[in-house]
Short mmCIF file of C-alpha atoms in Angstrom, two decimals:
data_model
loop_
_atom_site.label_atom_id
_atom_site.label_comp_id
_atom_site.label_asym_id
_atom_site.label_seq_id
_atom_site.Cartn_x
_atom_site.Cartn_y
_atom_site.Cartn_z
CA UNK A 1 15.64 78.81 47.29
CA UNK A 2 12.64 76.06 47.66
CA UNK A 3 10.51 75.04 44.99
CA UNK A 4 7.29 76.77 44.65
CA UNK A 5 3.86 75.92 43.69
CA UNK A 6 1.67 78.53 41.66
CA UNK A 7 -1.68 78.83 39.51
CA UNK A 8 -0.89 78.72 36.17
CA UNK A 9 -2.41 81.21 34.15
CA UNK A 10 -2.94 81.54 30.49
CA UNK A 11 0.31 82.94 30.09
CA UNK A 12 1.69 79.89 30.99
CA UNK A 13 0.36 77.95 28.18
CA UNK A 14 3.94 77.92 26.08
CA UNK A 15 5.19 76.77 29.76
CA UNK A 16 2.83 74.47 30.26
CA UNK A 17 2.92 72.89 26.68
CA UNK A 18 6.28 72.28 27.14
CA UNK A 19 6.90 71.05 30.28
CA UNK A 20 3.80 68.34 29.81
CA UNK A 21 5.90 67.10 26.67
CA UNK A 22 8.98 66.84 28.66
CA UNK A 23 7.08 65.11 31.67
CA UNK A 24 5.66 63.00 29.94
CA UNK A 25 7.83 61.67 27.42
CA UNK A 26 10.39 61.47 30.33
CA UNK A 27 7.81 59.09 32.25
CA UNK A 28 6.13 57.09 29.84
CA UNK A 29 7.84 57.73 26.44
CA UNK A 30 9.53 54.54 25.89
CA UNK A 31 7.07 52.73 25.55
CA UNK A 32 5.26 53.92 22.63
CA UNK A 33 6.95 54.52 19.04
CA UNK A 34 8.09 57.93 18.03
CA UNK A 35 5.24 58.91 15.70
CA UNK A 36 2.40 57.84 18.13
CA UNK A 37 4.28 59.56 21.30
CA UNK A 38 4.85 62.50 18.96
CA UNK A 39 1.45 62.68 17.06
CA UNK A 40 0.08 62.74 21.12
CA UNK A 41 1.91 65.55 22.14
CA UNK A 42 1.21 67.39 19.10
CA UNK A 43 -2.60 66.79 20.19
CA UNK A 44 -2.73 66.72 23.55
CA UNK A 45 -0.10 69.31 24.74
CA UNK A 46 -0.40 71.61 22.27
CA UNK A 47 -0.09 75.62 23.27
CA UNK A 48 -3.66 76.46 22.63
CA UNK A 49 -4.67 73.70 23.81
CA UNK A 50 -3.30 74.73 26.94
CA UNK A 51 -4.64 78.12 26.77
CA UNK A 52 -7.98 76.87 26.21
CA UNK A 53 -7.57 74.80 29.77
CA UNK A 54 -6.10 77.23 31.54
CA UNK A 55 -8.62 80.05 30.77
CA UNK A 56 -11.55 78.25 31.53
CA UNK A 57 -13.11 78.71 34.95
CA UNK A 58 -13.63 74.81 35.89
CA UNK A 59 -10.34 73.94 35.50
CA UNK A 60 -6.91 74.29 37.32
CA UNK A 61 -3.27 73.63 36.49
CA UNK A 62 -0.52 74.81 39.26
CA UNK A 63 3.11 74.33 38.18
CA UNK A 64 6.04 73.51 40.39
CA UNK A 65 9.08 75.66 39.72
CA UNK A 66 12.34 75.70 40.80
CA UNK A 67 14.15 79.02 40.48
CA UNK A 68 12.05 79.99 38.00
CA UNK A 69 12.09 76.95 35.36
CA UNK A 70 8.64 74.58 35.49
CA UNK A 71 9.74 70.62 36.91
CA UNK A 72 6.22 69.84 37.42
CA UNK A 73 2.37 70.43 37.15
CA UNK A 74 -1.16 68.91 38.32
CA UNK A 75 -4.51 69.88 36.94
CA UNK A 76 -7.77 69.04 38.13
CA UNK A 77 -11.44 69.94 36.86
CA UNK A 78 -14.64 67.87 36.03
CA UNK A 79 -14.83 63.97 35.91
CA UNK A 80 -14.55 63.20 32.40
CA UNK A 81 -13.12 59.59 32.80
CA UNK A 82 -15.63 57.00 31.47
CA UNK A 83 -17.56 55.22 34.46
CA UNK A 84 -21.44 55.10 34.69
CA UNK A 85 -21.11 56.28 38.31
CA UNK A 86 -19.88 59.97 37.65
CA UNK A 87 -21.88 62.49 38.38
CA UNK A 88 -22.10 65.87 38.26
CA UNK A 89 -19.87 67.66 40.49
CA UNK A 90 -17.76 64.98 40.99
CA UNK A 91 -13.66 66.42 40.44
CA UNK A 92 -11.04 65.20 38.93
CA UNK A 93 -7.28 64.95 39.02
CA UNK A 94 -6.30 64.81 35.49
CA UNK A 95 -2.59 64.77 35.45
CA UNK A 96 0.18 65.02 37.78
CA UNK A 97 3.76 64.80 36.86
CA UNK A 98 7.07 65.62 38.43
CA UNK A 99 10.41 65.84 36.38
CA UNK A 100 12.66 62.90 37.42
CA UNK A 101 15.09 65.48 39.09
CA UNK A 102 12.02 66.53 41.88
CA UNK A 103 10.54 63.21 43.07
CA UNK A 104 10.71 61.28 46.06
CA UNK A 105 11.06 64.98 47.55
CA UNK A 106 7.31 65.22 48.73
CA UNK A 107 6.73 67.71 45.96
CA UNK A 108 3.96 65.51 44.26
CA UNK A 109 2.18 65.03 48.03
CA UNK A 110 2.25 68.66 47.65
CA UNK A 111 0.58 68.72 44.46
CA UNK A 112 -1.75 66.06 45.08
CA UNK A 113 -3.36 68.18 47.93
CA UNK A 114 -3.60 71.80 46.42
CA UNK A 115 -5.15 70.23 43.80
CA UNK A 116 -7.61 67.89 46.02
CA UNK A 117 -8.09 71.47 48.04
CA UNK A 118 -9.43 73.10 44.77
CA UNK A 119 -11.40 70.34 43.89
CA UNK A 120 -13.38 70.40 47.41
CA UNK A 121 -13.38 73.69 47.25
CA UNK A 122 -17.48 74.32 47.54
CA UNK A 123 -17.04 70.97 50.13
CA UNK A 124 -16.50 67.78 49.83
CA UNK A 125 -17.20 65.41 46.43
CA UNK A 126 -16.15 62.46 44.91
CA UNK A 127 -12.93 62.28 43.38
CA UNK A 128 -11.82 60.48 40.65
CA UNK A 129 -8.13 59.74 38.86
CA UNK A 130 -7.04 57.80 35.96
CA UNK A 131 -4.22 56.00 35.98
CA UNK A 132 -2.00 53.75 33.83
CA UNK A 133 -2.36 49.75 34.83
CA UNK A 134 1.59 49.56 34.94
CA UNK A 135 2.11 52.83 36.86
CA UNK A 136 2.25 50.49 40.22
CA UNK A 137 3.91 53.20 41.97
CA UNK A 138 1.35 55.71 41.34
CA UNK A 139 -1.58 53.27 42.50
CA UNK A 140 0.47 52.74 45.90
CA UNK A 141 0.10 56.94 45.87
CA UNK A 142 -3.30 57.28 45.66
CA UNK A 143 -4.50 54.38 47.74
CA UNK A 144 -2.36 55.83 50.84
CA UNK A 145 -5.06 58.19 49.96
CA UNK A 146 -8.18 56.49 50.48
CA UNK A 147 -8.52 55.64 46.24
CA UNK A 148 -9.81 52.76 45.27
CA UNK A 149 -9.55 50.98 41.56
CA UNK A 150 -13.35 51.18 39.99
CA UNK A 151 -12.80 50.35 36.74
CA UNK A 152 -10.61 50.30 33.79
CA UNK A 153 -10.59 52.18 30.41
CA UNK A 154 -8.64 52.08 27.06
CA UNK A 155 -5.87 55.43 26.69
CA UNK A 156 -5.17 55.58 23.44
CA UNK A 157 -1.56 56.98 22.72
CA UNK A 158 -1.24 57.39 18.92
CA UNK A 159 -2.17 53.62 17.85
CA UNK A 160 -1.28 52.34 20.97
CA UNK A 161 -4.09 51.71 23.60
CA UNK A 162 -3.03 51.78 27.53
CA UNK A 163 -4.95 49.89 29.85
CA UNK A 164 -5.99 52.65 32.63
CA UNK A 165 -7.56 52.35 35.83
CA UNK A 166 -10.27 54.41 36.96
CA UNK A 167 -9.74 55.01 40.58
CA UNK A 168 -12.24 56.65 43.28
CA UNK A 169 -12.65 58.45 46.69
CA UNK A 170 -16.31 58.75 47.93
CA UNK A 171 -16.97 61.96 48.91
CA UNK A 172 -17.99 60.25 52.59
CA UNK A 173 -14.69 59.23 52.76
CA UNK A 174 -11.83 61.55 53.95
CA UNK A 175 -8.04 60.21 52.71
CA UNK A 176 -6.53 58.52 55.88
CA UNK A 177 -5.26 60.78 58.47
CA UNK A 178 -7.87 63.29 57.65
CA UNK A 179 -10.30 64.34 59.90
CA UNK A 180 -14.13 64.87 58.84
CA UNK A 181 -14.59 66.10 54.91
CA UNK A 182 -12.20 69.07 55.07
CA UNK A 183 -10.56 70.40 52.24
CA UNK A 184 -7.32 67.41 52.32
CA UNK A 185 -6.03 68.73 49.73
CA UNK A 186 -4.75 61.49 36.24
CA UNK A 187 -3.61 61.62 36.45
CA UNK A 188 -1.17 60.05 34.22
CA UNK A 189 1.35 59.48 36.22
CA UNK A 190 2.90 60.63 40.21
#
């Protein structure tokens, strides 16, 4: 059986809490010491945390399961990343991870564009995504499609501070092999 790609729902928060933990720390946890990597999962992934995303109507996490357990998850909703050139309106992708186990499958391609569809979903907009300076393989991702790097912020991990990008797609600009503004459809990680 194939992996599948769902809506999460509140239900899903325990899921969800869980499996961003795992992603996460699996991706990026050696690099930070155990009681900042743990005192940011306690904050950031926490279950009603997760509720709180999941139940509210601008936002949207879908979760990538394979026979029933969660290996991966995207969500998407407002720009919140610092740049004095968001506006309203403007979406977006706030995290995107894969377990180890389910990339280089085209599962995160997959991802990437349900959530890009949801985000254009009342037509097109600008898109934004942030993304760790040292993730190279995550930039490559997201310029194949049509991102650019706009700026740079400070991620702070526990004590530790990340240098992110802040990347962008005009909402004039369709991803390359797109035709006209369609629906083509932080991001922490791909």
């Amino acid at each position: 059986m194939a992996p599948t790609i769902r809506r999460a729902t509140p239900e899903d928060a325990a899921t969800l809490s869980s499996l961003a933990a795992r992603s996460f720390t699996e991706t990026f946890g050696h690099l930070y010491p155990p009681e900042d990597l743990q005192a940011f999962i306690d904050e950031a992934y926490a279950v009603e945390r997760q509720r709180v995303i999941l139940s509210h109507p601008d936002y949207a996490v879908w979760l990538l399961e394979d026979s029933g357990e969660a290996v991966g998850h995207a969500a998407a909703g407002p720009c919140g990343l610092p740049h004095p050139d968001v506006a309203p309106g403007d979406g977006e992708l706030k995290r995107l991870y894969l377990m180890a186990t389910h990339q280089n499958g085209g599962w995160g391609a997959r991802m990437f564009e349900t959530a890009m569809a949801w985000l254009q979903r009342n037509g097109p907009c600008t898109l934004w995504i942030g993304v760790w300076s040292e993730n190279f393989g995550a930039q490559r991702f997201y310029a194949r499609r049509g991102f650019e790097a706009v700026g740079e912020y400070l991620f702070p991990v526990g004590r530790v501070l990340d240098r992110e990008f802040i990347l962008r797609r005009v909402a004039s600009r369709p991803a390359p092999g797109v035709s006209g503004h369609g629906r083509d459809g932080r991001s922490d990680g791909a």
